[in-house]
């Protein structure tokens, strides 16, 4: 197919123009935050706790401070302002004061002439600890009154308890309608975001006493809001500019080295660069919450859900991060995209001395999805139904009432998604032609085909889009239109973080479409414009896309007002200015070009700044869990085909198929990339990705021991994209980045179950869970 890049249609909304950062990233020329350099800069390093829980009795920095090439050694007493920070709860110390609460917690920071000197100086800092018993078990943290308190000033270890009560699942008449009842317990391990670009940034002290920080992050303004009080500076003196981001997936929502680098720069009056290595990165950001869940479902003889009782425990680790919001998601989406009249969900977010957990792609919905989809398969097996049919029978639709009492507004095409999925072609049977498949074990020739069975599984997921529970979620955009070299050029300025999802490309597409120009420039994201919110919750196309669209509309109105005054004779008496649109650098009415933008604007510059807010939401009631807590819902479904060596417990994913409703395709190429990436992370959680901890100690902080999917692990992925427009969203779009992460995991696990017949209630799967003994074969 030939793509013509000279028309607004192909480079505007709905097209797939070349990404401005694409070639640079492929050729290795793109400047990531770890590539930052400025003359005279120092290097920062961090001393971290070797214990998951201990009192700090003494810190002696003298030897480190006396080391040649060292310019500063700072501890908690050197924090100039507030000692703690946090996204929701200010409970995370800038540097540990009296106690460390997780393995790897920062205790001291050093600035030196080079990174090697800074790291050697860290080793000279003498810290005397009194090691304490860590709280590492979720059940004990939640329900054992004798458990130590992770935070002594709290009455318990519960960050948030959120029930959702709808009907009465224990009522005798309700239970009596159930032909089958299935109770299972499920467990999800701790997944890492595993972004390839480690935490890094460059802090430069400013002449006004402030600091300029160039940083890889997901939310510039929330970083600024947390940093300023800790640095004892007004927000306007803490200026952030987005540096090149090497992936995020939620792991850059919390602060890492932002305050540390800025403290060192302000103390030394020199620029300070900090870059984590891979091991330190595992300690330097939050992870996906591990979960332990107990589900009971009842269904009638036709497969319709009668009741559900759910308990979800989420391990938030040492500090709150976003655990409160993750609990809200897990509770509100706890039984998935299915209708059920009598439901009790109890979700707990807990403090432990395990590594802190927070945002990761899917945000609480991933853990619940693995459990409720496994339950749907178990019910289908008990009833002798197909896994697709039981999902179709119970599927939500427009107007369905969720357990929270929220009505689904707009299309909810789950039945159409399932119908499309089952019509997609299956791979050929083993040995029947087609693509040659590697056996389980891959190129290692671990198996040559003996004991290999094929399995097929399905998974469905529902994810909320944008921020929820009453949060005033908004984004700001400034758009400027001017004539340069005789051509109209649109400039777009937002603080939205480009983390690899293609947001910079999309902002330019919207400007081209709305203003009818060929040339659109997206300025670097920084805090000199209003907040754009976080690049998370699948929200930026909706929110920042909406802000850019709204600002462009304001610019267009101003252009028409200029034309009305400068060229009043453009229209006939029976024609309306409101019918004019901008296209190909001109004012157009119908198929008639009225005037060039250059003739209307001349030397004038038209500029507009606008905020875009989504509709209001409400917090979940703390007792009943009722409330319209979400803005929008998005759904996806996967089918997985796997080959399993049931003797060795090895899995090869042969093919995956996915159907997803996105409302409106704004950029097909970027969208397909999001679906592929989400599926890859779901595959990783199903089969290999887990941070291993024992008594709070991290055992595998490296890509040698923490496994992520490679190109050899990823199967062919066939996709069908549906467009059921949301009438309340810009262009009718739905956020698309997270749903495939939900549904891919249970689909793969279901396929492995189908092959081996084992229950498989814990992920990631391990060979010993899968392999059949002599009595099973």
XYZ file of C-alpha atoms in Angstrom:
777
model
C 0.000 0.000 0.000
C 1.342 3.429 -0.902
C 0.962 6.043 1.828
C 0.937 9.653 0.669
C 2.277 11.880 3.417
C 1.243 15.182 1.843
C -2.437 15.233 2.741
C -4.079 16.128 6.028
C -6.067 12.893 5.975
C -3.025 10.611 5.857
C -1.031 12.617 8.396
C -4.001 13.582 10.494
C -6.350 11.644 12.744
C -6.853 8.145 11.398
C -3.525 8.004 9.587
C -0.221 6.453 10.633
C 2.440 9.065 9.894
C 6.084 8.313 10.583
C 6.908 8.919 14.229
C 9.411 11.768 14.679
C 11.376 9.670 17.191
C 11.065 6.393 15.296
C 14.138 6.451 13.080
C 16.298 7.846 15.873
C 15.311 5.033 18.208
C 15.846 2.322 15.618
C 19.287 3.649 14.689
C 20.369 4.241 18.289
C 20.605 8.022 17.900
C 17.721 8.953 20.200
C 18.856 10.771 23.355
C 17.465 9.011 26.430
C 17.692 10.487 29.907
C 20.725 8.305 30.643
C 22.543 10.044 27.746
C 22.284 13.518 29.329
C 25.542 15.405 29.767
C 26.599 18.922 30.658
C 30.026 20.445 31.256
C 31.203 20.197 34.867
C 28.554 17.778 36.040
C 28.984 15.424 38.996
C 27.622 11.914 39.363
C 25.273 10.779 42.094
C 24.972 7.372 43.754
C 22.737 5.905 46.439
C 23.453 3.747 49.488
C 20.577 1.329 50.045
C 19.520 -0.866 52.938
C 20.531 -4.534 52.840
C 17.656 -5.374 55.216
C 13.872 -5.394 54.678
C 13.241 -4.128 58.209
C 15.711 -2.639 60.672
C 16.270 0.296 62.992
C 19.016 2.693 62.031
C 21.197 3.168 65.104
C 24.057 5.140 63.569
C 25.209 6.531 60.224
C 28.854 7.598 59.877
C 29.673 9.422 56.642
C 33.122 10.745 57.604
C 35.210 8.278 55.601
C 33.098 8.775 52.501
C 33.178 12.567 52.774
C 36.990 12.564 53.057
C 37.461 10.476 49.932
C 39.160 12.294 47.050
C 36.689 13.367 44.373
C 33.661 13.328 46.680
C 31.755 16.609 46.870
C 28.750 15.748 49.077
C 27.449 12.960 51.283
C 23.863 13.514 52.411
C 21.541 11.667 54.790
C 18.033 12.257 56.098
C 19.187 15.129 58.281
C 20.243 17.016 55.160
C 16.804 17.037 53.554
C 16.095 20.786 53.430
C 12.316 20.551 53.717
C 9.643 17.945 54.225
C 11.094 14.518 54.998
C 8.435 12.415 53.228
C 6.512 12.372 49.970
C 3.961 10.202 48.164
C 1.515 10.133 45.274
C -1.525 9.729 47.530
C -0.179 9.306 51.079
C 2.970 11.169 52.169
C 4.571 8.182 53.888
C 7.736 7.544 51.867
C 10.946 9.053 53.312
C 13.258 10.972 51.019
C 16.036 9.129 52.858
C 15.445 6.647 55.668
C 15.526 8.305 59.089
C 15.087 5.941 62.033
C 14.002 2.750 60.275
C 14.282 1.020 56.920
C 11.152 -0.784 55.765
C 12.227 -2.630 52.611
C 15.263 -4.189 51.006
C 16.899 -1.455 48.955
C 15.462 1.600 50.717
C 17.704 4.683 50.188
C 19.732 5.669 53.260
C 22.341 8.101 51.923
C 23.385 9.769 48.664
C 26.770 10.840 47.331
C 27.966 13.255 44.637
C 31.430 12.738 43.176
C 33.540 13.523 40.131
C 32.671 10.214 38.470
C 30.238 7.355 39.004
C 32.851 4.856 40.163
C 34.061 7.242 42.881
C 30.486 7.918 43.995
C 29.756 4.205 44.300
C 32.994 3.492 46.160
C 32.188 6.321 48.558
C 28.801 4.743 49.280
C 30.601 1.610 50.434
C 32.566 3.679 52.962
C 29.422 4.914 54.701
C 29.068 2.968 57.946
C 25.498 2.198 58.975
C 24.703 0.313 62.177
C 21.374 -1.518 62.024
C 19.237 -3.371 64.552
C 17.631 -6.008 62.360
C 13.911 -6.573 63.020
C 11.500 -9.311 61.992
C 9.999 -8.344 58.609
C 6.300 -8.523 57.829
C 6.298 -10.440 54.570
C 3.079 -12.501 54.595
C -0.103 -10.821 53.331
C -2.522 -12.851 55.442
C -0.549 -12.166 58.579
C -0.299 -8.468 57.778
C -4.053 -8.258 57.232
C -5.578 -10.493 59.860
C -3.042 -11.370 62.588
C -3.425 -8.929 65.501
C 0.021 -9.995 66.704
C 1.715 -8.947 63.471
C 4.238 -6.116 63.789
C 3.112 -2.806 62.353
C 5.073 -1.742 59.291
C 4.282 1.850 60.290
C 4.165 2.207 64.061
C 1.865 5.228 63.903
C -0.888 3.192 62.228
C -3.330 0.944 64.041
C -2.954 -1.857 61.497
C -1.261 -2.801 58.244
C -4.247 -2.056 56.009
C -3.727 0.743 53.500
C -7.305 0.464 52.261
C -10.215 -1.897 52.718
C -12.893 -1.569 50.044
C -15.990 -3.753 50.000
C -18.505 -3.857 47.153
C -21.946 -5.065 48.220
C -24.676 -5.681 45.691
C -27.595 -7.876 46.693
C -26.935 -10.736 49.119
C -24.825 -13.666 47.880
C -25.401 -15.512 51.174
C -29.210 -15.407 51.030
C -30.767 -18.866 51.018
C -32.995 -18.191 48.030
C -30.009 -16.879 46.052
C -27.862 -19.890 46.843
C -30.766 -22.149 45.977
C -30.760 -20.939 42.358
C -27.204 -22.140 41.792
C -26.854 -25.472 40.005
C -23.070 -25.412 40.507
C -20.796 -23.629 42.972
C -17.081 -23.257 42.361
C -14.606 -22.055 44.991
C -10.946 -21.558 44.157
C -7.953 -19.662 45.518
C -5.590 -17.817 43.186
C -2.219 -16.165 43.488
C -0.385 -13.644 41.318
C 3.344 -13.032 41.730
C 5.135 -9.687 41.741
C 5.733 -8.489 38.182
C 8.223 -5.792 37.243
C 7.637 -3.187 34.549
C 11.058 -4.139 33.147
C 11.456 -0.974 31.104
C 14.767 -0.985 29.256
C 15.802 2.577 30.125
C 16.869 2.719 33.791
C 15.924 5.575 36.113
C 18.066 8.590 35.288
C 18.084 12.347 35.213
C 20.169 15.506 35.365
C 19.630 18.222 38.001
C 21.089 21.676 37.299
C 21.152 24.356 40.028
C 19.707 27.650 38.814
C 20.777 31.221 39.482
C 17.482 31.968 41.236
C 18.191 29.310 43.865
C 15.941 26.772 42.215
C 16.695 23.689 40.186
C 16.114 22.560 36.622
C 15.589 18.816 36.362
C 15.688 16.877 33.113
C 14.009 13.590 33.918
C 12.404 10.450 32.513
C 9.015 10.338 34.187
C 5.313 9.773 33.550
C 3.924 12.905 35.211
C 6.000 16.063 35.359
C 3.681 18.110 37.529
C 3.074 15.511 40.211
C 6.850 15.101 40.463
C 7.106 18.856 40.910
C 4.363 18.858 43.551
C 6.164 16.185 45.587
C 9.667 17.581 45.125
C 9.126 21.243 45.994
C 8.144 20.784 49.684
C 11.039 18.358 50.241
C 13.501 20.832 48.708
C 11.926 23.740 50.638
C 11.347 25.557 47.361
C 8.251 27.103 45.805
C 6.946 25.017 42.878
C 7.912 27.639 40.313
C 11.563 27.190 41.286
C 11.433 23.460 40.628
C 11.335 23.278 36.845
C 11.086 19.913 35.083
C 11.656 19.037 31.448
C 10.933 15.601 30.049
C 14.043 13.757 28.922
C 13.999 10.706 26.655
C 11.982 7.942 28.299
C 12.951 4.315 27.743
C 9.619 2.769 28.703
C 7.499 3.245 31.805
C 4.364 1.037 32.227
C 3.590 2.655 35.614
C 7.072 2.267 37.072
C 7.898 5.966 36.632
C 4.789 7.365 38.314
C 6.500 7.432 41.712
C 9.647 9.419 42.421
C 12.995 7.635 42.221
C 16.082 9.862 42.049
C 14.362 13.205 41.411
C 14.757 14.654 44.915
C 18.140 13.011 45.465
C 19.742 14.499 42.346
C 18.241 17.901 43.105
C 19.491 17.847 46.728
C 23.004 17.037 45.553
C 22.917 19.737 42.862
C 21.694 22.374 45.298
C 24.306 21.366 47.907
C 27.282 21.269 45.510
C 26.149 24.107 43.205
C 27.059 21.796 40.330
C 24.925 19.819 37.886
C 24.424 16.252 39.118
C 23.514 13.259 36.981
C 22.124 10.068 38.450
C 21.719 6.809 36.512
C 20.690 3.508 38.083
C 22.177 0.270 36.862
C 19.821 -2.657 36.232
C 20.132 -4.118 39.733
C 19.438 -0.767 41.361
C 16.490 -0.193 39.035
C 14.755 -3.209 40.552
C 15.010 -1.467 43.944
C 14.357 2.012 42.575
C 10.746 1.747 41.441
C 7.463 0.151 42.444
C 6.184 -3.117 40.966
C 2.863 -4.828 40.274
C 1.050 -5.825 43.460
C 1.225 -9.529 44.247
C -2.230 -10.861 45.056
C -3.866 -13.698 46.941
C -7.543 -14.121 46.050
C -10.405 -16.387 47.004
C -13.364 -16.599 44.616
C -16.702 -18.379 44.954
C -19.146 -18.332 42.052
C -22.564 -19.880 41.694
C -24.243 -20.391 38.324
C -27.557 -21.838 37.206
C -27.921 -24.750 34.790
C -27.774 -22.401 31.766
C -24.506 -20.934 32.978
C -25.868 -17.584 34.189
C -24.066 -16.218 37.208
C -26.230 -16.301 40.321
C -23.827 -14.981 42.939
C -20.158 -14.209 43.573
C -18.123 -13.832 46.754
C -14.608 -12.491 46.417
C -11.690 -11.722 48.732
C -8.663 -9.959 47.248
C -5.445 -9.257 49.157
C -2.952 -6.942 47.453
C 0.574 -6.558 48.819
C 1.474 -2.875 48.660
C 4.866 -3.319 50.268
C 6.485 -0.799 52.586
C 4.853 2.428 51.383
C 1.423 3.340 50.058
C 2.282 4.593 46.552
C -0.954 4.079 44.554
C -2.241 1.106 46.563
C -5.432 2.930 47.532
C -6.382 3.411 43.890
C -5.293 -0.100 42.896
C -7.620 -1.507 45.570
C -10.474 0.593 44.172
C -9.901 -0.831 40.702
C -9.609 -4.423 41.887
C -12.795 -4.098 43.940
C -14.923 -2.345 41.331
C -13.826 -4.667 38.501
C -13.558 -7.748 40.687
C -15.960 -10.027 38.763
C -15.143 -8.731 35.302
C -17.434 -7.810 32.396
C -20.254 -10.087 33.520
C -23.738 -9.483 34.867
C -24.395 -10.813 38.361
C -27.110 -9.632 40.739
C -25.734 -10.769 44.100
C -22.105 -9.916 44.786
C -19.794 -9.342 47.733
C -16.224 -8.259 46.975
C -13.781 -7.455 49.760
C -10.474 -5.962 48.637
C -7.554 -5.143 50.905
C -4.375 -3.236 50.178
C -1.680 -4.007 52.726
C 1.551 -2.693 54.140
C 4.352 -5.266 54.365
C 8.141 -5.141 54.375
C 8.218 -6.406 50.816
C 9.281 -4.069 47.990
C 6.833 -1.185 47.436
C 4.192 -1.834 44.787
C 2.163 0.671 42.840
C 1.183 1.404 39.277
C 1.732 -1.105 36.510
C -0.132 -1.541 33.252
C -3.563 -2.881 34.196
C -3.528 -1.365 37.703
C -5.396 -3.859 39.903
C -7.574 -5.156 37.093
C -4.912 -7.635 35.938
C -4.887 -9.617 39.181
C -8.672 -9.804 39.383
C -8.921 -10.753 35.700
C -6.763 -13.842 36.137
C -9.045 -15.013 38.962
C -12.464 -14.275 37.483
C -11.527 -15.691 34.075
C -10.230 -18.864 35.718
C -13.554 -19.068 37.528
C -15.496 -18.759 34.279
C -13.520 -21.673 32.842
C -14.122 -23.742 35.991
C -17.870 -23.063 35.850
C -17.975 -23.971 32.158
C -16.215 -27.256 32.891
C -18.649 -28.096 35.700
C -21.635 -27.362 33.457
C -20.254 -28.963 30.302
C -20.382 -25.631 28.448
C -17.866 -24.119 26.092
C -15.717 -21.367 27.653
C -16.898 -18.931 24.986
C -20.587 -19.647 25.521
C -20.517 -19.088 29.277
C -18.869 -15.723 28.694
C -21.387 -14.814 26.012
C -24.334 -15.734 28.253
C -23.097 -13.463 31.057
C -21.587 -10.624 29.008
C -22.372 -7.052 29.983
C -23.905 -4.745 27.423
C -24.907 -1.125 27.153
C -27.090 -0.324 30.149
C -25.824 -3.202 32.314
C -25.485 -2.469 36.026
C -22.124 -3.319 37.569
C -21.774 -4.528 41.185
C -20.893 -0.946 42.162
C -24.281 0.206 40.904
C -22.691 2.019 37.956
C -24.579 1.762 34.681
C -22.498 1.171 31.564
C -23.078 4.175 29.343
C -22.371 3.745 25.655
C -21.504 0.604 23.713
C -20.158 -2.446 25.557
C -19.735 -4.884 22.662
C -18.436 -7.935 24.505
C -20.707 -10.322 22.602
C -19.497 -8.872 19.301
C -15.891 -9.217 20.483
C -16.404 -12.881 21.313
C -18.190 -13.556 18.033
C -15.315 -11.999 16.093
C -12.733 -13.934 18.085
C -14.185 -17.393 17.450
C -14.323 -16.755 13.696
C -10.588 -16.066 13.472
C -8.641 -18.945 11.886
C -6.886 -21.437 14.136
C -3.311 -22.541 13.399
C -2.860 -25.864 11.603
C -2.791 -28.940 13.798
C 0.703 -30.144 14.697
C 2.368 -31.740 11.682
C -0.389 -30.573 9.286
C 1.585 -27.904 7.457
C 1.826 -24.181 7.904
C 4.450 -22.431 10.017
C 7.017 -24.768 11.540
C 6.608 -24.553 15.297
C 9.384 -24.809 17.812
C 8.673 -27.476 20.403
C 8.404 -26.456 24.068
C 11.931 -25.707 25.191
C 12.676 -23.922 21.922
C 16.112 -23.905 20.333
C 17.553 -25.742 23.301
C 15.994 -28.934 21.910
C 14.844 -29.762 25.434
C 12.126 -31.881 23.925
C 11.768 -33.337 20.448
C 7.992 -33.579 20.561
C 7.387 -36.495 22.900
C 4.775 -35.786 25.568
C 3.593 -32.630 23.797
C -0.101 -31.750 23.904
C -1.931 -28.821 22.339
C -4.331 -26.617 24.301
C -6.659 -23.721 23.509
C -7.816 -21.086 25.983
C -9.801 -17.850 26.102
C -9.561 -14.728 28.204
C -11.651 -11.571 28.478
C -10.834 -8.395 30.372
C -12.463 -5.085 31.264
C -10.424 -2.020 32.220
C -11.432 1.428 33.398
C -9.988 4.302 31.373
C -8.727 7.578 32.907
C -8.586 8.356 36.604
C -11.501 7.382 38.790
C -13.275 7.863 42.103
C -13.794 11.623 42.005
C -10.273 12.590 40.926
C -10.375 15.857 38.967
C -8.585 14.441 35.969
C -7.633 17.037 33.369
C -5.042 17.935 30.777
C -3.822 21.277 29.482
C -2.758 22.156 25.957
C -1.417 25.341 24.402
C -1.741 25.578 20.620
C -0.255 28.310 18.470
C -0.892 28.957 14.756
C 1.340 31.236 12.702
C 2.700 31.736 9.201
C 6.352 30.925 8.632
C 7.966 30.966 5.194
C 4.539 31.464 3.704
C 3.177 28.250 5.237
C 0.882 27.840 8.251
C 2.522 26.022 11.152
C 0.811 24.741 14.296
C 2.802 24.390 17.511
C 1.488 22.229 20.334
C 2.773 22.508 23.884
C 1.700 20.122 26.633
C 3.318 18.517 29.672
C 2.244 15.060 28.525
C 4.955 12.432 28.811
C 5.887 10.543 25.669
C 6.908 7.173 27.100
C 6.996 5.273 23.819
C 3.275 5.082 23.108
C 3.329 7.573 20.218
C 1.687 10.523 21.964
C 3.877 13.132 20.287
C 2.804 11.768 16.915
C -0.862 11.844 17.889
C -0.769 15.442 19.140
C 0.567 16.544 15.770
C -2.078 14.465 13.966
C -4.857 16.201 15.904
C -3.426 19.638 15.153
C -3.231 18.838 11.441
C -6.805 17.590 11.373
C -8.365 20.378 13.407
C -6.424 23.264 11.868
C -6.083 21.940 8.331
C -2.324 22.387 8.202
C 0.468 20.163 6.949
C 3.135 21.297 9.384
C 2.666 20.662 13.089
C 5.377 20.824 15.736
C 5.102 19.362 19.233
C 7.264 21.293 21.696
C 9.213 19.568 24.493
C 7.086 18.642 27.487
C 7.853 20.637 30.625
C 6.242 22.350 33.613
C 6.094 25.732 31.875
C 2.618 24.776 30.679
C -0.243 23.426 32.795
C -0.423 19.811 33.886
C -1.328 17.100 31.395
C -1.731 14.455 34.062
C -0.011 11.113 33.995
C 0.853 8.923 31.032
C -1.024 6.072 32.660
C -4.559 4.677 32.971
C -4.732 4.549 29.132
C -5.743 8.203 29.430
C -3.462 10.397 27.327
C -5.196 9.973 23.955
C -8.481 10.732 25.726
C -7.282 13.555 27.980
C -4.367 15.249 26.244
C -5.866 14.389 22.880
C -9.043 16.072 24.113
C -7.081 19.085 25.357
C -5.224 19.538 22.059
C -8.473 19.163 20.140
C -10.216 21.731 22.355
C -7.346 24.218 22.090
C -7.286 23.785 18.308
C -11.010 24.462 18.168
C -10.438 27.710 20.080
C -7.674 28.697 17.658
C -9.961 27.902 14.721
C -12.697 30.116 16.153
C -10.210 32.972 16.530
C -9.047 32.498 12.926
C -12.640 32.696 11.712
C -13.169 35.821 13.795
C -10.108 37.413 12.170
C -11.404 36.427 8.744
C -14.807 37.913 9.520
C -13.212 41.281 10.264
C -10.467 41.305 7.642
C -12.306 39.644 4.767
C -15.983 40.409 5.397
C -16.990 39.796 1.789
C -15.884 36.148 1.766
C -19.380 34.818 2.305
C -22.654 35.378 0.578
C -25.596 36.607 2.619
C -27.079 33.117 2.905
C -23.817 31.478 4.016
C -22.709 30.957 7.614
C -19.266 31.398 9.157
C -19.997 28.423 11.407
C -19.991 26.125 8.350
C -16.399 26.983 7.469
C -13.652 24.495 8.262
C -9.885 24.599 7.829
C -8.225 22.280 5.327
C -4.991 22.263 3.319
C -3.920 25.590 4.758
C -7.098 27.402 3.830
C -10.631 28.331 4.883
C -13.019 25.993 3.122
C -16.787 26.019 2.733
C -18.122 22.841 1.216
C -15.803 22.166 -1.720
C -14.912 25.851 -2.208
C -11.641 27.381 -0.992
C -12.392 30.845 0.407
C -8.985 32.137 1.449
C -5.531 30.955 2.422
C -4.632 30.999 6.091
C -1.657 33.194 5.200
C -4.057 35.830 3.844
C -6.108 35.751 7.044
C -3.306 35.675 9.601
C -0.628 37.793 7.939
C 1.976 38.336 10.678
C -0.435 37.632 13.513
C -0.048 34.644 15.806
C -3.182 32.990 17.136
C -2.795 31.139 20.411
C -5.129 29.346 22.821
C -4.621 27.402 26.039
C -7.372 25.075 27.157
C -8.010 22.464 29.824
C -9.932 19.318 29.051
C -11.806 17.587 31.871
C -13.643 14.297 31.608
C -17.051 13.852 33.175
C -17.267 13.747 36.945
C -16.886 10.490 38.824
C -17.564 9.609 42.452
C -15.632 7.756 45.149
C -16.800 4.285 46.037
C -18.827 4.277 49.229
C -16.472 2.916 51.934
C -19.185 0.612 53.320
C -21.244 -0.477 50.307
C -18.820 0.133 47.446
C -21.550 1.806 45.452
C -20.732 4.707 43.173
C -20.203 5.824 39.579
C -16.449 5.598 39.988
C -15.230 5.229 36.399
C -15.245 7.401 33.273
C -15.061 4.766 30.570
C -14.630 1.026 30.117
C -12.636 -0.840 27.480
C -12.656 -4.543 26.713
C -10.494 -7.041 24.892
C -10.525 -10.817 24.403
C -7.699 -13.201 23.564
C -7.516 -16.758 22.325
C -4.273 -18.609 22.965
C -3.041 -21.805 21.348
C -0.168 -23.540 23.129
C 1.924 -26.677 22.911
C 2.810 -28.134 26.306
C 5.334 -30.826 27.143
C 3.360 -32.388 29.975
C 6.340 -34.466 31.096
C 8.755 -31.548 31.495
C 6.240 -28.777 32.178
C 7.418 -26.598 29.273
C 5.172 -24.301 27.229
C 5.389 -22.920 23.709
C 2.749 -20.364 22.704
C 1.868 -21.237 19.113
C -0.538 -18.432 18.268
C -2.536 -15.664 19.885
C -5.602 -13.939 18.519
C -7.082 -10.778 19.954
C -10.179 -8.685 19.368
C -10.438 -5.266 20.997
C -12.926 -2.423 20.820
C -11.102 0.915 20.650
C -14.027 3.219 19.832
C -12.139 5.015 17.073
C -8.750 4.296 15.513
C -6.646 7.453 15.684
C -3.351 5.890 14.582
C -3.531 2.248 13.533
C 0.194 1.573 13.626
C 0.616 2.924 17.159
C -2.550 1.137 18.259
C -1.343 -2.206 16.946
C 1.931 -1.649 18.762
C 0.064 -1.090 22.021
C -1.928 -4.293 21.581
C 1.216 -6.253 20.746
C 3.090 -4.822 23.719
C 0.233 -5.398 26.140
C -0.037 -8.984 24.961
C 3.699 -9.505 25.454
C 3.527 -8.303 29.059
C 0.530 -10.532 29.662
C 2.473 -13.495 28.275
C 5.360 -12.638 30.574
C 3.112 -12.647 33.640
C 1.541 -15.944 32.596
C 4.761 -17.855 31.997
C 7.916 -16.294 33.383
C 7.971 -12.840 34.998
C 8.214 -12.687 38.809
C 10.327 -10.840 41.331
C 11.266 -13.544 43.797
C 11.326 -12.509 47.460
C 12.027 -14.460 50.615
C 11.350 -12.833 53.988
C 11.349 -9.474 52.225
C 14.697 -9.963 50.450
C 14.749 -9.617 46.656
C 16.502 -12.652 45.179
C 16.618 -11.923 41.436
C 17.289 -8.229 40.667
C 18.707 -8.767 37.175
C 17.583 -9.633 33.668
C 19.594 -12.817 34.040
C 17.269 -14.124 36.736
C 14.139 -12.030 36.126
C 12.950 -13.359 32.776
C 11.032 -11.323 30.213
C 9.704 -12.472 26.824
C 12.030 -12.153 23.859
C 11.193 -12.208 20.166
C 11.550 -16.002 20.297
C 8.840 -16.239 22.964
C 6.283 -14.128 21.134
C 3.932 -16.022 18.811
C 2.151 -14.678 15.749
C -0.530 -12.281 16.988
C -3.602 -11.868 14.812
C -5.844 -8.968 15.705
C -9.217 -7.550 14.811
C -9.973 -4.035 15.945
C -13.584 -2.969 16.434
C -14.804 0.631 16.479
C -17.897 1.110 18.655
C -17.590 4.843 19.249
C -18.028 6.284 22.739
C -20.218 9.363 22.232
C -18.721 11.075 25.294
C -15.058 10.756 24.277
C -12.956 12.829 21.866
C -13.420 11.317 18.397
C -15.315 8.463 20.099
C -12.038 6.812 21.163
C -11.395 4.344 23.992
C -8.088 4.039 25.777
C -6.353 0.989 24.365
C -3.005 0.398 26.039
C -4.044 -1.699 29.029
C -6.896 -4.092 28.079
C -4.697 -6.554 26.139
C -2.489 -6.955 29.211
C -5.508 -8.231 31.144
C -6.984 -10.813 28.799
C -3.782 -12.313 27.397
C -2.650 -13.807 30.712
C -5.756 -15.894 31.547
C -6.060 -17.008 27.911
C -2.562 -18.498 27.981
C -3.098 -20.124 31.374
C -6.437 -21.552 30.205
C -4.741 -23.026 27.149
C -2.095 -24.678 29.308
C -4.845 -26.042 31.589
C -6.576 -27.412 28.532
C -3.412 -29.252 27.555
C -2.333 -30.640 30.920
C -5.557 -30.814 32.942
C -3.984 -29.235 36.024
C -5.836 -26.480 37.991
C -3.014 -23.903 37.598
C -4.190 -21.331 40.119
C -0.893 -19.437 40.483
C 0.985 -17.262 37.996
C 3.518 -17.145 36.570
C 3.291 -20.847 35.805
C 6.211 -23.033 36.772
C 7.155 -26.380 35.244
C 6.407 -28.248 38.477
C 2.820 -26.931 38.366
C 2.344 -28.197 34.823
C 4.264 -31.466 34.601
C 2.222 -34.624 35.010
C 3.400 -37.523 37.124
C 3.215 -41.179 36.101
C -0.278 -41.448 37.570
C -1.501 -38.452 35.550
C -0.189 -39.328 32.098
